[in-house]
CSV table of C-alpha atoms in Angstrom, one decimal:
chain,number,residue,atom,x,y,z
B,1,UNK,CA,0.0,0.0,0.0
B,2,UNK,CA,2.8,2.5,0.9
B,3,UNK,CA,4.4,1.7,-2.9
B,4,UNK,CA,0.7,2.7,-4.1
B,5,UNK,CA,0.5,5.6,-2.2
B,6,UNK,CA,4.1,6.9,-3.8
B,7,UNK,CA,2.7,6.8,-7.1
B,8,UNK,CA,-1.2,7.7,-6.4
B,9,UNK,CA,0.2,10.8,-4.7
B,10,UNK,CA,2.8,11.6,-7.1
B,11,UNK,CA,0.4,12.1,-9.4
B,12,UNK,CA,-1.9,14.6,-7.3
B,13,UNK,CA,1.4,16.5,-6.5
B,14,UNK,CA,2.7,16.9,-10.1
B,15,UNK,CA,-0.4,19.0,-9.9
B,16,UNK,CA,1.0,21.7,-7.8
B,17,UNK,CA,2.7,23.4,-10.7
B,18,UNK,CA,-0.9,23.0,-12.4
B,19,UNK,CA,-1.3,26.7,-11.3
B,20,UNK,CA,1.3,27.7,-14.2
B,21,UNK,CA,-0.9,26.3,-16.7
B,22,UNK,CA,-3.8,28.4,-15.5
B,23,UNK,CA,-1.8,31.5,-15.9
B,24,UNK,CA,0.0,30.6,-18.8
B,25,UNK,CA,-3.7,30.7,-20.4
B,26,UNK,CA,-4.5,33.7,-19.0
B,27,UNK,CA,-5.9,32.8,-15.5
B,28,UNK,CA,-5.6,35.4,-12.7
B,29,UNK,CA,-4.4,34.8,-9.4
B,30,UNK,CA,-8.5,34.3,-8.4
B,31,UNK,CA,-8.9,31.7,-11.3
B,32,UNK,CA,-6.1,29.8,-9.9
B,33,UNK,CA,-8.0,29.6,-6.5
B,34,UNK,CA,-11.3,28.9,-7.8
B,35,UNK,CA,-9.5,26.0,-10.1
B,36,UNK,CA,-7.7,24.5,-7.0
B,37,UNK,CA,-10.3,25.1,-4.8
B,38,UNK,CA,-12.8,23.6,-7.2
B,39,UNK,CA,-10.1,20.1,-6.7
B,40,UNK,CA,-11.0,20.1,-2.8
B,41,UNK,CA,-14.6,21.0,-2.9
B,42,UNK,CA,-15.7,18.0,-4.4
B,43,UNK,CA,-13.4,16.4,-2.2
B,44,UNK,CA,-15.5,18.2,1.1
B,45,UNK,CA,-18.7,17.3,-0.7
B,46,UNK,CA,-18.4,13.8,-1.3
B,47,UNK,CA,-16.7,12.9,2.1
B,48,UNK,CA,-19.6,11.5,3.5
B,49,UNK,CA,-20.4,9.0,0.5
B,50,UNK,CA,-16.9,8.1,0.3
B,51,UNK,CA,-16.4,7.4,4.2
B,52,UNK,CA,-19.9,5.4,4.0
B,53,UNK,CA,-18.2,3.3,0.7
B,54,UNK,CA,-14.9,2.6,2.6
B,55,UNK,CA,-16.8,0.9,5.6
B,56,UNK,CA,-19.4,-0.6,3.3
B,57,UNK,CA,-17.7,-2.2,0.5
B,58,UNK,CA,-13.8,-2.4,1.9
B,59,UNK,CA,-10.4,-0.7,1.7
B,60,UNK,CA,-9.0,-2.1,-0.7
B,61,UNK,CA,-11.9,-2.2,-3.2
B,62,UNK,CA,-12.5,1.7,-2.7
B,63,UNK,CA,-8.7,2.3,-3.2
B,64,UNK,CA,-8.8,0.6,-6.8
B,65,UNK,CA,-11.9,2.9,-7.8
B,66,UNK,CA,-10.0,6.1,-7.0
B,67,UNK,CA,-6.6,5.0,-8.4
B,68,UNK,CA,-8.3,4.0,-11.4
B,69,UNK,CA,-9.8,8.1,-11.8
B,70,UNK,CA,-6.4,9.3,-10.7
B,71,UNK,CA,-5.0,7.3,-13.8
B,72,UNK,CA,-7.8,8.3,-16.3
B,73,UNK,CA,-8.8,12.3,-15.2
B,74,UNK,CA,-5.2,13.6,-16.1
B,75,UNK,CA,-5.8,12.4,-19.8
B,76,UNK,CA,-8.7,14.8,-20.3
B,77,UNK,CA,-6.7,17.9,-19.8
B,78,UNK,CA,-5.1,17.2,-23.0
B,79,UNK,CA,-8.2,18.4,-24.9
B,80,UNK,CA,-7.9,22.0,-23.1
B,81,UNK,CA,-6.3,24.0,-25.5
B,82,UNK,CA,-5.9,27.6,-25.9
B,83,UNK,CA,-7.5,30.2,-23.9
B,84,UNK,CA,-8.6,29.8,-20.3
B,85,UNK,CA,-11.7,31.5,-21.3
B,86,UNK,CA,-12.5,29.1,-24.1
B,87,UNK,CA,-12.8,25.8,-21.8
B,88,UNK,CA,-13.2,27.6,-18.3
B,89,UNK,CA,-16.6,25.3,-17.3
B,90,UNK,CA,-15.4,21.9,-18.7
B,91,UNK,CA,-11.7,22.2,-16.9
B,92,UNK,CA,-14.0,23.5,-13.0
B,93,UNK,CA,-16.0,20.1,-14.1
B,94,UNK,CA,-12.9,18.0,-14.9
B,95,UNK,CA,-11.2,19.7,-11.5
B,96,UNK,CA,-14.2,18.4,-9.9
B,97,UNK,CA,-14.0,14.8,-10.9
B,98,UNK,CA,-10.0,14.7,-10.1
B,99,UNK,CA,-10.9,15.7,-6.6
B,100,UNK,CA,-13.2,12.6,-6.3
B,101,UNK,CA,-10.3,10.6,-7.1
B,102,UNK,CA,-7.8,11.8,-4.0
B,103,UNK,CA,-10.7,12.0,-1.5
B,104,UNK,CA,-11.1,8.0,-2.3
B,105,UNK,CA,-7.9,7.5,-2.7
B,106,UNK,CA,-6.6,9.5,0.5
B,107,UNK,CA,-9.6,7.7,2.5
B,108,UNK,CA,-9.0,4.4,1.7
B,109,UNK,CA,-5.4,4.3,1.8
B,110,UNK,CA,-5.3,5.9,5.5
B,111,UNK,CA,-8.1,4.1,6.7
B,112,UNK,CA,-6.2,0.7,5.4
B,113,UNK,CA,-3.3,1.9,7.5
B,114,UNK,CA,-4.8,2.5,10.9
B,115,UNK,CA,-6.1,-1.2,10.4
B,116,UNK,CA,-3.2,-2.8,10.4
B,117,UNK,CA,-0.7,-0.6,13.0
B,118,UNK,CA,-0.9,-1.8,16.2
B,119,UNK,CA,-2.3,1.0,18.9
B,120,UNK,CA,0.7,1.5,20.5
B,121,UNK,CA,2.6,2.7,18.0
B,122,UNK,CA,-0.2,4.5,16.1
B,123,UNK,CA,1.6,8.2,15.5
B,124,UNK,CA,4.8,6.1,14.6
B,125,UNK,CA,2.6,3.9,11.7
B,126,UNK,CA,0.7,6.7,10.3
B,127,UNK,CA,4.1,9.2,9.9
B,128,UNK,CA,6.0,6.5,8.1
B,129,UNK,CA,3.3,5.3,6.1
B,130,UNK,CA,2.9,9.0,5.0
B,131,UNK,CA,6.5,9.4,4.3
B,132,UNK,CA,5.8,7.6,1.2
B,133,UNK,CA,3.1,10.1,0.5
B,134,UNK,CA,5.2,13.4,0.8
B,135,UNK,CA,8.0,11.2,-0.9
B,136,UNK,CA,5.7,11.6,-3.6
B,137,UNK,CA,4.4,15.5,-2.6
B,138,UNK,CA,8.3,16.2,-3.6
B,139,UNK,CA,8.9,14.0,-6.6
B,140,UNK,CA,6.0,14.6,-8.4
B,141,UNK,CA,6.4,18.5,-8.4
B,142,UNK,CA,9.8,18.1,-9.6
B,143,UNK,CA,9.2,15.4,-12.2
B,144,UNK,CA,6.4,18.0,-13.5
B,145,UNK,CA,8.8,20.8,-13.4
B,146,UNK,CA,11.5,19.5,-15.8
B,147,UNK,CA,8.7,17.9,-18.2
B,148,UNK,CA,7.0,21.0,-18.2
B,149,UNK,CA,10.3,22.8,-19.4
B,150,UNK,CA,11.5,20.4,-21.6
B,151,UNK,CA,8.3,19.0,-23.2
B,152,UNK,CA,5.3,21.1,-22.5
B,153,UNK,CA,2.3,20.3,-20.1
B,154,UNK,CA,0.8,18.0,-22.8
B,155,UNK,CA,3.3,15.3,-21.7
B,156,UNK,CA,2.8,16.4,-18.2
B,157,UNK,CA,-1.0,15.4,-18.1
B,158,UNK,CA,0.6,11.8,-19.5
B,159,UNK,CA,3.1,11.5,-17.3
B,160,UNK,CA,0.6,12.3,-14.3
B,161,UNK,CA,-1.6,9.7,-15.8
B,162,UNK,CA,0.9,7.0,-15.5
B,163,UNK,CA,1.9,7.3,-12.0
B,164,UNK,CA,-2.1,7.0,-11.2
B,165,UNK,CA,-1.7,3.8,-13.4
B,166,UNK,CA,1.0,2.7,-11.3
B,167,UNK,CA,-0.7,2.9,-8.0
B,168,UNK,CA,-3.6,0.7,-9.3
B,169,UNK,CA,-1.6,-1.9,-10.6
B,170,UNK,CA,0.5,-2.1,-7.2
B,171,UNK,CA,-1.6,-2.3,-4.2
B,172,UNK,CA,-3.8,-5.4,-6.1
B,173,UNK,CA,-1.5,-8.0,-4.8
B,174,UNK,CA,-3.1,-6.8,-1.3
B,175,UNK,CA,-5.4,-8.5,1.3
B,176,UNK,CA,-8.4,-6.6,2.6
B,177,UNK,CA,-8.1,-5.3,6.0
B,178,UNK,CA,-12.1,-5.3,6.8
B,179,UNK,CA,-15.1,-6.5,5.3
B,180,UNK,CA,-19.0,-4.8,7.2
B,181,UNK,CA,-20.8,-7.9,8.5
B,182,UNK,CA,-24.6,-7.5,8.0
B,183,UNK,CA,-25.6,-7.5,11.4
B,184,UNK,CA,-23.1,-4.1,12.0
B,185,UNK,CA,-25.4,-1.0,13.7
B,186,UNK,CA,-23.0,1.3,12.2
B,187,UNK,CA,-23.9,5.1,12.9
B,188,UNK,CA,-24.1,8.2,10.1
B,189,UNK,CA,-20.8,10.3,9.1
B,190,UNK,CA,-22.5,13.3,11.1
B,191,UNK,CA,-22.9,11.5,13.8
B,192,UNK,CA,-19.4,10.6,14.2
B,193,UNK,CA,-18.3,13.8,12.8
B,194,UNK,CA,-20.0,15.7,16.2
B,195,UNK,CA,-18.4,13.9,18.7
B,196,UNK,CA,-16.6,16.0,20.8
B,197,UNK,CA,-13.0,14.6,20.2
B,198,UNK,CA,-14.1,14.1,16.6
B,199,UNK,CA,-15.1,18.4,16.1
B,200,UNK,CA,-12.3,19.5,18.0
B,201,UNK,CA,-10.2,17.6,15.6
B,202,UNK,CA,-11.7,18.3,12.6
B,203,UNK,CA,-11.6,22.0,13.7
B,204,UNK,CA,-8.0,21.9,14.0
B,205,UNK,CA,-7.6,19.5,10.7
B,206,UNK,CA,-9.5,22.9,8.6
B,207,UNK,CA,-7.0,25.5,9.7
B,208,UNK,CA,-4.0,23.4,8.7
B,209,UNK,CA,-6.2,22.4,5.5
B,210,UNK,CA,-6.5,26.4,4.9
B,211,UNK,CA,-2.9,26.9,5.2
B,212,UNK,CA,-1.7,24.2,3.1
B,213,UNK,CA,-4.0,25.7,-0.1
B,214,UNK,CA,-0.8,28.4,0.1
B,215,UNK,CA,1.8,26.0,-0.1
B,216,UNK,CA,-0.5,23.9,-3.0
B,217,UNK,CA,-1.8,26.6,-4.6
B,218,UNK,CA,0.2,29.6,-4.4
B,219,UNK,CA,3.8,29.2,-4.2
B,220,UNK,CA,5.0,28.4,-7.7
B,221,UNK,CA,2.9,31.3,-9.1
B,222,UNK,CA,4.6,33.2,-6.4
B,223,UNK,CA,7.8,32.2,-6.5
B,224,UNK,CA,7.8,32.6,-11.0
B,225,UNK,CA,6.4,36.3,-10.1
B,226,UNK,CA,9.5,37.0,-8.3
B,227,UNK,CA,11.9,34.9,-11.1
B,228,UNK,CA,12.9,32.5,-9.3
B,229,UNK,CA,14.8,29.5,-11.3
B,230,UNK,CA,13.7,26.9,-9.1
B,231,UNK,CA,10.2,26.3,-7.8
B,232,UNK,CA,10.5,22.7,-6.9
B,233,UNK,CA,13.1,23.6,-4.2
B,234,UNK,CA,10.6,24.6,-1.8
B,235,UNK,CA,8.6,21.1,-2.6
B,236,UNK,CA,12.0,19.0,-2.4
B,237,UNK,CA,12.6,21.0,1.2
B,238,UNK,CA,9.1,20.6,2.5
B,239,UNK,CA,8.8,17.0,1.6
B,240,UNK,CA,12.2,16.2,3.2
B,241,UNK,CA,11.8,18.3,6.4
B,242,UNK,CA,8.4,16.3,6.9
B,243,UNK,CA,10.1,12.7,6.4
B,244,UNK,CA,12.5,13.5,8.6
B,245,UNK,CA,10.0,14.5,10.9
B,246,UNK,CA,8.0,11.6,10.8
B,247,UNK,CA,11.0,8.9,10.7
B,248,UNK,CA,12.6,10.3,13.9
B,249,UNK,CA,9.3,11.7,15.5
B,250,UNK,CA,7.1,9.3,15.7
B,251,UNK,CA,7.9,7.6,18.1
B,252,UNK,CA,8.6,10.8,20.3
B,253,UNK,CA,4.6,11.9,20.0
B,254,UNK,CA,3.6,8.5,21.0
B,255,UNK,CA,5.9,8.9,24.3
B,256,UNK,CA,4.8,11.8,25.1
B,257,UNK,CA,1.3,12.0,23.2
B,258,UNK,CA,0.2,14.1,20.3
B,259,UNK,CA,-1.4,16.7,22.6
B,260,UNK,CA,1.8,18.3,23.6
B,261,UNK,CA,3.0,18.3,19.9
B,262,UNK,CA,0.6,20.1,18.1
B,263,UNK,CA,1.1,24.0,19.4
B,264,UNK,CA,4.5,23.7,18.6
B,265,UNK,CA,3.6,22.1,15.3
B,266,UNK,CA,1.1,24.5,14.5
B,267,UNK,CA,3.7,27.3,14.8
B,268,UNK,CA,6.3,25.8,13.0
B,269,UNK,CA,4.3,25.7,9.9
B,270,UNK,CA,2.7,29.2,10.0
B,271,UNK,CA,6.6,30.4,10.4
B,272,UNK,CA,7.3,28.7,7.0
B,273,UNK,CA,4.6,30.4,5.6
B,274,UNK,CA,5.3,33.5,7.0
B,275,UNK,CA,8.9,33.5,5.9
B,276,UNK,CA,8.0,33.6,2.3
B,277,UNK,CA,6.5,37.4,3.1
B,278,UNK,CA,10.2,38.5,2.7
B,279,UNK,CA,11.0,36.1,0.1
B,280,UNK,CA,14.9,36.9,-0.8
B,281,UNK,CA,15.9,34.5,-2.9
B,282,UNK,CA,15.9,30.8,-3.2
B,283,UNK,CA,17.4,30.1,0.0
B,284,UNK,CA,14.3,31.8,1.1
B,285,UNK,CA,12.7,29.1,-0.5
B,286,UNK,CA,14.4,26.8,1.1
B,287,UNK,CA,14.0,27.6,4.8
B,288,UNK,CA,10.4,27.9,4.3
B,289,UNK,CA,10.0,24.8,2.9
B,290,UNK,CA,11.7,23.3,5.9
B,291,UNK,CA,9.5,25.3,8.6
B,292,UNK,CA,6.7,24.1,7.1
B,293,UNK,CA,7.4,20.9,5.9
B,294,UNK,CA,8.9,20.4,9.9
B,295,UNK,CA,5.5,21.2,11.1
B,296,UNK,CA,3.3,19.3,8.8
B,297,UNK,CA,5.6,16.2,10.0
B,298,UNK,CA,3.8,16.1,13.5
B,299,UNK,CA,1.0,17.9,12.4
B,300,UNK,CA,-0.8,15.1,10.2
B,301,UNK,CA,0.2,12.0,11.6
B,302,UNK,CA,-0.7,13.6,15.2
B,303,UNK,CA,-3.9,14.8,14.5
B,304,UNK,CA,-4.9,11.5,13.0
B,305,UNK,CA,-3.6,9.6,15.3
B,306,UNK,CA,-5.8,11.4,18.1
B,307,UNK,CA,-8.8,11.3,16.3
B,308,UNK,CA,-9.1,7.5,15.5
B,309,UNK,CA,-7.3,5.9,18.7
B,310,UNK,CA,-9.6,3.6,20.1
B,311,UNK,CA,-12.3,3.8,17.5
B,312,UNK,CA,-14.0,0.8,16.3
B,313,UNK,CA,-12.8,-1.0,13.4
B,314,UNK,CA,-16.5,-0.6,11.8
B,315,UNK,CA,-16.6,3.2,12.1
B,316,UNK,CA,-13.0,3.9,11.1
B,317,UNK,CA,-13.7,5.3,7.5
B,318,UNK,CA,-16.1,7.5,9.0
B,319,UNK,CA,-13.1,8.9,11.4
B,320,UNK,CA,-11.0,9.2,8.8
B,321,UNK,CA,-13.4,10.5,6.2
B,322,UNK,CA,-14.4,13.1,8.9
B,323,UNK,CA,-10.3,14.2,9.4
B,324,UNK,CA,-9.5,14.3,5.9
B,325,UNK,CA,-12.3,15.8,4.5
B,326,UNK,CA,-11.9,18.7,7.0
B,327,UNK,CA,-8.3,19.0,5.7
B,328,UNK,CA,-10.3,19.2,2.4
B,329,UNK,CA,-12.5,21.8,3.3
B,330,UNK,CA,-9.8,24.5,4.9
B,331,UNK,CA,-7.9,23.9,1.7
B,332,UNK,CA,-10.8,24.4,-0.2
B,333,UNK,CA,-11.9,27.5,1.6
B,334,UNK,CA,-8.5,29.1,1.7
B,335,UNK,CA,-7.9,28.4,-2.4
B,336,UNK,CA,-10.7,30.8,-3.1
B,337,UNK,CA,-10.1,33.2,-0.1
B,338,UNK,CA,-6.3,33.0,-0.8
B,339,UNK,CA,-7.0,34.0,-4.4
B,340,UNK,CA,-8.9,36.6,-4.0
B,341,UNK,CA,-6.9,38.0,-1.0
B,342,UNK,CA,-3.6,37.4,-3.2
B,343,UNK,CA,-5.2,39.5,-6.1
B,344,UNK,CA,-6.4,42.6,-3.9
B,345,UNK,CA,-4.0,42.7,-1.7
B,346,UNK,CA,-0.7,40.7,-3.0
B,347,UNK,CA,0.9,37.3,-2.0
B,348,UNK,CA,2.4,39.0,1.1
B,349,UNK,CA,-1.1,39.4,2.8
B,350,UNK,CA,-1.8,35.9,1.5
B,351,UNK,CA,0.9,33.9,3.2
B,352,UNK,CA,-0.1,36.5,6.2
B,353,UNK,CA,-3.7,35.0,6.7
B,354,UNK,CA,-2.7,31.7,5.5
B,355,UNK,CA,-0.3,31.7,8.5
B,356,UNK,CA,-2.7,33.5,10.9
B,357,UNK,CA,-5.0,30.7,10.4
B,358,UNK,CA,-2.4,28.0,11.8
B,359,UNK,CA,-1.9,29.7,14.9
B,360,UNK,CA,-5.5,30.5,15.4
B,361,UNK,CA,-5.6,26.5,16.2
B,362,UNK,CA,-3.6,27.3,19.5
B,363,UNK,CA,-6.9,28.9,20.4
B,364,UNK,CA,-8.8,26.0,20.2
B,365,UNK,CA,-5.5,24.2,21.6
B,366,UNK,CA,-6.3,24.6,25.8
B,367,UNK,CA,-9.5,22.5,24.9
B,368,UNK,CA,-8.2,19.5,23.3
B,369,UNK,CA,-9.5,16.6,24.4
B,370,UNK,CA,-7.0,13.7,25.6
B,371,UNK,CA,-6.7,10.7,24.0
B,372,UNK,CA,-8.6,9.3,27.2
């Protein structure tokens, strides 16, 4: 599954330098928002189907459905040519569709995980089973960067297309980790999603879903506004901060329990953002891509860890349809607020708010509940 994930999310983050395609076909800074954004809104609106799907019909089987759109979606954007303007409704559709495909995928693939890890070592399973996945959030943004130089963003969208491909093939091989008996009482997704430990969570999980639309959505515009040669070096940092976070952190936050990791992870990542305000150069880059990635290390596997320990096996795609899709929906939300803030007011302001949003989680911080 971790091999699948590589590729499955390699493909979603080639898409980060999808942005340069928007404005390369004369997309504003809002278009770009409302085109990302569009990605996670169908993401946050199908959650609940997709969390019902993954307890009903299985893991595994739910994994192959999205893999198998993350392979086919990238193939229709080679029949947008031209002007924005001219295909603006069919590429928000397409967006739409490609969205359905990660939330699946994402959902399946995590849910899968916390099957299999025993409780104990929970934060340490989920961070290196997501190593793979930022692996990938690195990779794929660099492999799109020099195909997009050298060969144009119509071998892109194939390229993208294969590595979704890949992830189908791989994880087949795979038993599944839970099959719903008939007799299961198994409650609704909004049910689950207003359990106390379950809001807080997912409350937490939208303000680092808001910030992370910046570093999706709005740093390789940013960073080619200001000339810089090397986008991908703020991926390549943010990814490898972030593995090293989880390989050696892991165990650390189960020690001492995710509680007392998140404020300081919450900071770390608004830093990075904040950072890129005074962007001089691309060792600028660089150091933000470590803040960041440093902080979404513990971040992730932290807050996932607290919202499904001890939850039963039948409800657990619900849990972790509830935690992802609220990442979802802050990234959604701050795509189009972003973008709009980012066209009044500049990318300064942007990564302002974007990082203002992190730290407003310490607020909701002194009422975490424990893992008790």
């Amino acid at each position: 599954m971790a091999l699948a994930n590589f590729f499955a999310m390699s493909s979603f983050g080639s898409f980060f330098l999808f942005p340069l395609f928007i404005s390369e076909r004369g997309g504003s800074k809002a278009d770009i928002g409302i085109m990302m954004g569009a990605f996670a809104l169908s993401s946050v609106l199908c959650r609940p189907y997709i969390s019902q799907m993954v307890d009903r019909i299985g893991r595994k089987r739910s994994y192959s459905i999205g893999c198998l759109i993350m392979a086919c979606l990238p193939l229709v954007y080679l029949w947008f040519q031209g002007e924005l303007s001219g295909f603006y409704l069919p590429l928000l559709l397409v967006r739409l569709v490609h969205g359905v495909g990660l939330a699946i995928c994402f959902t399946a693939a995590f849910t899968y995980i916390v099957d299999v890890i025993p409780p104990s070592r929970l934060n340490e399973g989920i961070g290196m089973f997501g190593v793979t996945g930022l692996l990938a959030l690195g990779v794929g943004p660099l492999i799109a960067e020099i195909i997009v130089r050298d060969f144009g963003f119509n071998m892109f969208f194939v390229s993208a297309s294969v590595l979704g491909a890949a992830g189908l093939v791989l994880h087949q091989p795979l038993p599944e980790s839970y099959l719903k008996s008939d007799g299961t009482d198994v409650p609704s997704f909004f049910s689950v999603l207003f359990q106390r430990r379950t809001f807080v969570v997912a409350s937490l999980s939208l303000l680092f879903g808001f910030g992370l639309a910046a570093s999706g959505g709005f740093v390789a515009p940013f960073a080619k506004e200001n000339h810089l040669t090397f986008v991908s070096l703020y991926y390549l940092s943010y990814s490898s901060a972030a593995i090293v976070t989880r390989v050696f952190g892991g165990k650390f936050a189960d020690r001492v329990g995710e509680e007392r990791i998140l404020p300081y992870a919450l900071t770390l990542t608004a830093l990075g953002l904040w950072l890129l305000i005074v962007l001089w150069g691309d060792s600028t880059l660089l150091v933000s891509g470590l803040l960041s990635g440093c902080g979404h290390g513990f971040l992730f596997p932290c807050l996932n860890a607290l919202v499904i320990r001890d939850q039963p096996i039948h409800i657990r795609g619900k849990v972790t349809g509830v935690f992802t899709g609220s990442i979802d929906t802050g990234a959604f939300a701050g795509s189009i607020l972003l973008g709009y803030i980012g066209e009044s007011a500049g990318y300064g302001a942007l990564f302002f708010v974007a990082g203002l949003s992190l730290l407003a989680g310490l607020a909701i911080y002194p009422r975490q509940p424990t893992r008790t």
